[in-house]
């Protein structure tokens, strides 16, 4: 079991998979493998703001469950109808207010670039849980973890993508990450 005392990602935003080097990704996958067998309460007294501006089941619940398993508290919303945004509060004011309560912000938003805007506004780290059809770096990390677990490696694999390749944020992130591992990537999509 290995938990690095010096976390190279501490305090950093994760908006795009491009924010992570190959070494960063391998570090995170190693940490995830350790956490799969040993679940310490690494985040006591930490608060994670979970801001979901659009519906989500798996991503939202996985973040919430992971935070709680690590000892953090989770605040936030999954329906903007119950927030001051509904009353006309701006996105900027919402982020500036929430950063006062949280140690990190996890955001899912239907508009491309919104996670970067949140990061630009916030003094606490922001993690992109999907922004429009742009990026979904955390899903990419889950996918890479699964591929490595199932295939035993990430280097030099052939990986196929099938379906909505233009608007699929998960495809954009994962294809970029696989490029770091010299993957042969095959795209299969309907015409148009």
GROMACS .gro file of C-alpha atoms in nm:
model
  192
    1UNK     CA    1   0.000   0.000   0.000
    2UNK     CA    2   0.137   0.339  -0.098
    3UNK     CA    3  -0.010   0.678  -0.026
    4UNK     CA    4   0.223   0.953  -0.134
    5UNK     CA    5   0.284   1.215   0.129
    6UNK     CA    6   0.349   1.471  -0.142
    7UNK     CA    7   0.056   1.493  -0.378
    8UNK     CA    8   0.164   1.657  -0.707
    9UNK     CA    9  -0.199   1.750  -0.779
   10UNK     CA   10  -0.279   1.920  -0.449
   11UNK     CA   11  -0.439   2.258  -0.508
   12UNK     CA   12  -0.465   2.211  -0.886
   13UNK     CA   13  -0.775   2.239  -1.101
   14UNK     CA   14  -0.867   1.944  -1.323
   15UNK     CA   15  -1.068   2.098  -1.604
   16UNK     CA   16  -0.939   1.901  -1.901
   17UNK     CA   17  -0.746   1.579  -1.937
   18UNK     CA   18  -0.480   1.808  -2.087
   19UNK     CA   19  -0.425   1.947  -1.735
   20UNK     CA   20  -0.268   1.612  -1.645
   21UNK     CA   21   0.064   1.475  -1.761
   22UNK     CA   22   0.121   1.105  -1.820
   23UNK     CA   23   0.299   1.097  -1.482
   24UNK     CA   24  -0.001   1.266  -1.312
   25UNK     CA   25  -0.236   1.008  -1.461
   26UNK     CA   26  -0.016   0.717  -1.353
   27UNK     CA   27   0.007   0.868  -1.003
   28UNK     CA   28  -0.374   0.891  -0.981
   29UNK     CA   29  -0.424   0.537  -1.110
   30UNK     CA   30  -0.174   0.406  -0.856
   31UNK     CA   31  -0.351   0.591  -0.576
   32UNK     CA   32  -0.689   0.459  -0.696
   33UNK     CA   33  -0.559   0.101  -0.694
   34UNK     CA   34  -0.443   0.147  -0.336
   35UNK     CA   35  -0.776   0.298  -0.234
   36UNK     CA   36  -0.957   0.000  -0.386
   37UNK     CA   37  -0.798  -0.224  -0.123
   38UNK     CA   38  -0.764   0.018   0.167
   39UNK     CA   39  -1.006   0.298   0.240
   40UNK     CA   40  -0.855   0.547   0.483
   41UNK     CA   41  -1.033   0.860   0.592
   42UNK     CA   42  -0.794   1.096   0.412
   43UNK     CA   43  -1.030   1.394   0.399
   44UNK     CA   44  -1.163   1.455   0.749
   45UNK     CA   45  -1.285   1.811   0.804
   46UNK     CA   46  -1.292   1.875   0.427
   47UNK     CA   47  -1.599   1.995   0.241
   48UNK     CA   48  -1.664   1.916  -0.124
   49UNK     CA   49  -1.915   2.129  -0.312
   50UNK     CA   50  -2.098   1.917  -0.568
   51UNK     CA   51  -2.257   2.153  -0.823
   52UNK     CA   52  -2.459   1.970  -1.084
   53UNK     CA   53  -2.627   2.211  -1.323
   54UNK     CA   54  -2.763   1.923  -1.530
   55UNK     CA   55  -2.892   1.574  -1.450
   56UNK     CA   56  -2.642   1.306  -1.359
   57UNK     CA   57  -2.665   0.980  -1.175
   58UNK     CA   58  -2.336   0.792  -1.196
   59UNK     CA   59  -2.097   1.088  -1.190
   60UNK     CA   60  -2.271   1.273  -0.908
   61UNK     CA   61  -2.321   0.967  -0.691
   62UNK     CA   62  -1.967   0.840  -0.749
   63UNK     CA   63  -1.819   1.173  -0.639
   64UNK     CA   64  -2.049   1.188  -0.336
   65UNK     CA   65  -1.974   0.829  -0.235
   66UNK     CA   66  -1.598   0.869  -0.280
   67UNK     CA   67  -1.594   1.189  -0.075
   68UNK     CA   68  -1.789   1.030   0.208
   69UNK     CA   69  -1.577   0.715   0.206
   70UNK     CA   70  -1.270   0.936   0.244
   71UNK     CA   71  -1.426   1.123   0.535
   72UNK     CA   72  -1.532   1.446   0.360
   73UNK     CA   73  -1.867   1.616   0.384
   74UNK     CA   74  -2.058   1.696   0.064
   75UNK     CA   75  -2.267   2.007   0.004
   76UNK     CA   76  -2.423   2.133  -0.315
   77UNK     CA   77  -2.712   2.080  -0.550
   78UNK     CA   78  -2.828   1.866  -0.837
   79UNK     CA   79  -3.123   2.082  -0.940
   80UNK     CA   80  -3.074   2.453  -1.008
   81UNK     CA   81  -3.447   2.505  -0.954
   82UNK     CA   82  -3.376   2.490  -0.580
   83UNK     CA   83  -3.095   2.749  -0.586
   84UNK     CA   84  -3.063   3.127  -0.607
   85UNK     CA   85  -2.973   3.079  -0.974
   86UNK     CA   86  -3.345   3.032  -1.026
   87UNK     CA   87  -3.397   3.378  -0.873
   88UNK     CA   88  -3.146   3.536  -1.110
   89UNK     CA   89  -2.816   3.499  -0.924
   90UNK     CA   90  -2.529   3.490  -1.171
   91UNK     CA   91  -2.300   3.192  -1.226
   92UNK     CA   92  -2.010   3.409  -1.109
   93UNK     CA   93  -2.183   3.504  -0.783
   94UNK     CA   94  -2.280   3.141  -0.721
   95UNK     CA   95  -1.921   3.021  -0.760
   96UNK     CA   96  -1.780   3.307  -0.548
   97UNK     CA   97  -2.030   3.230  -0.271
   98UNK     CA   98  -1.980   2.852  -0.275
   99UNK     CA   99  -1.600   2.875  -0.272
  100UNK     CA  100  -1.633   3.033   0.073
  101UNK     CA  101  -1.782   2.708   0.207
  102UNK     CA  102  -1.581   2.441   0.028
  103UNK     CA  103  -1.229   2.303  -0.003
  104UNK     CA  104  -1.293   2.190  -0.362
  105UNK     CA  105  -1.570   2.238  -0.617
  106UNK     CA  106  -1.690   1.957  -0.843
  107UNK     CA  107  -1.896   2.094  -1.131
  108UNK     CA  108  -2.112   1.945  -1.407
  109UNK     CA  109  -2.258   2.198  -1.647
  110UNK     CA  110  -2.426   2.177  -1.989
  111UNK     CA  111  -2.224   2.467  -2.132
  112UNK     CA  112  -1.874   2.413  -2.269
  113UNK     CA  113  -1.616   2.618  -2.086
  114UNK     CA  114  -1.818   2.659  -1.768
  115UNK     CA  115  -1.577   2.448  -1.561
  116UNK     CA  116  -1.286   2.665  -1.676
  117UNK     CA  117  -1.485   2.978  -1.592
  118UNK     CA  118  -1.555   2.839  -1.245
  119UNK     CA  119  -1.184   2.767  -1.200
  120UNK     CA  120  -1.096   3.120  -1.312
  121UNK     CA  121  -1.339   3.262  -1.055
  122UNK     CA  122  -1.258   3.031  -0.764
  123UNK     CA  123  -0.974   3.034  -0.515
  124UNK     CA  124  -1.033   2.666  -0.434
  125UNK     CA  125  -0.959   2.385  -0.681
  126UNK     CA  126  -1.227   2.299  -0.938
  127UNK     CA  127  -1.281   1.952  -1.082
  128UNK     CA  128  -1.472   1.922  -1.408
  129UNK     CA  129  -1.735   1.649  -1.394
  130UNK     CA  130  -1.839   1.724  -1.753
  131UNK     CA  131  -1.894   2.051  -1.938
  132UNK     CA  132  -2.119   2.031  -2.240
  133UNK     CA  133  -1.963   1.825  -2.517
  134UNK     CA  134  -1.617   1.948  -2.422
  135UNK     CA  135  -1.440   1.738  -2.157
  136UNK     CA  136  -1.500   1.480  -1.886
  137UNK     CA  137  -1.155   1.418  -1.738
  138UNK     CA  138  -1.275   1.228  -1.434
  139UNK     CA  139  -1.461   0.972  -1.644
  140UNK     CA  140  -1.143   0.931  -1.845
  141UNK     CA  141  -0.954   0.848  -1.526
  142UNK     CA  142  -1.215   0.585  -1.440
  143UNK     CA  143  -1.193   0.442  -1.792
  144UNK     CA  144  -0.811   0.432  -1.782
  145UNK     CA  145  -0.823   0.261  -1.443
  146UNK     CA  146  -1.061  -0.003  -1.580
  147UNK     CA  147  -0.857  -0.058  -1.896
  148UNK     CA  148  -0.536  -0.097  -1.694
  149UNK     CA  149  -0.707  -0.333  -1.450
  150UNK     CA  150  -0.854  -0.549  -1.728
  151UNK     CA  151  -0.567  -0.538  -1.978
  152UNK     CA  152  -0.277  -0.506  -1.735
  153UNK     CA  153  -0.133  -0.208  -1.920
  154UNK     CA  154  -0.215   0.114  -2.100
  155UNK     CA  155   0.078   0.135  -2.343
  156UNK     CA  156   0.031   0.041  -2.707
  157UNK     CA  157  -0.329  -0.079  -2.696
  158UNK     CA  158  -0.579  -0.056  -2.981
  159UNK     CA  159  -0.897   0.109  -2.861
  160UNK     CA  160  -1.214   0.164  -3.061
  161UNK     CA  161  -1.472   0.437  -3.010
  162UNK     CA  162  -1.822   0.379  -3.142
  163UNK     CA  163  -2.117   0.619  -3.150
  164UNK     CA  164  -2.148   0.993  -3.093
  165UNK     CA  165  -1.790   1.102  -3.144
  166UNK     CA  166  -1.855   1.470  -3.214
  167UNK     CA  167  -2.054   1.556  -2.902
  168UNK     CA  168  -1.931   1.282  -2.667
  169UNK     CA  169  -1.724   1.458  -2.400
  170UNK     CA  170  -1.600   1.123  -2.271
  171UNK     CA  171  -1.459   1.037  -2.615
  172UNK     CA  172  -1.273   1.368  -2.640
  173UNK     CA  173  -1.106   1.321  -2.302
  174UNK     CA  174  -1.028   0.951  -2.332
  175UNK     CA  175  -0.886   0.972  -2.684
  176UNK     CA  176  -0.650   1.249  -2.573
  177UNK     CA  177  -0.537   1.054  -2.267
  178UNK     CA  178  -0.481   0.734  -2.463
  179UNK     CA  179  -0.255   0.931  -2.695
  180UNK     CA  180  -0.016   0.972  -2.402
  181UNK     CA  181   0.011   0.593  -2.391
  182UNK     CA  182   0.077   0.543  -2.764
  183UNK     CA  183  -0.261   0.382  -2.825
  184UNK     CA  184  -0.387   0.300  -3.170
  185UNK     CA  185  -0.729   0.467  -3.171
  186UNK     CA  186  -1.007   0.364  -3.409
  187UNK     CA  187  -1.314   0.588  -3.448
  188UNK     CA  188  -1.638   0.437  -3.577
  189UNK     CA  189  -1.935   0.668  -3.629
  190UNK     CA  190  -2.241   0.698  -3.850
  191UNK     CA  191  -2.211   0.934  -4.146
  192UNK     CA  192  -2.313   1.293  -4.082
   0.00000   0.00000   0.00000
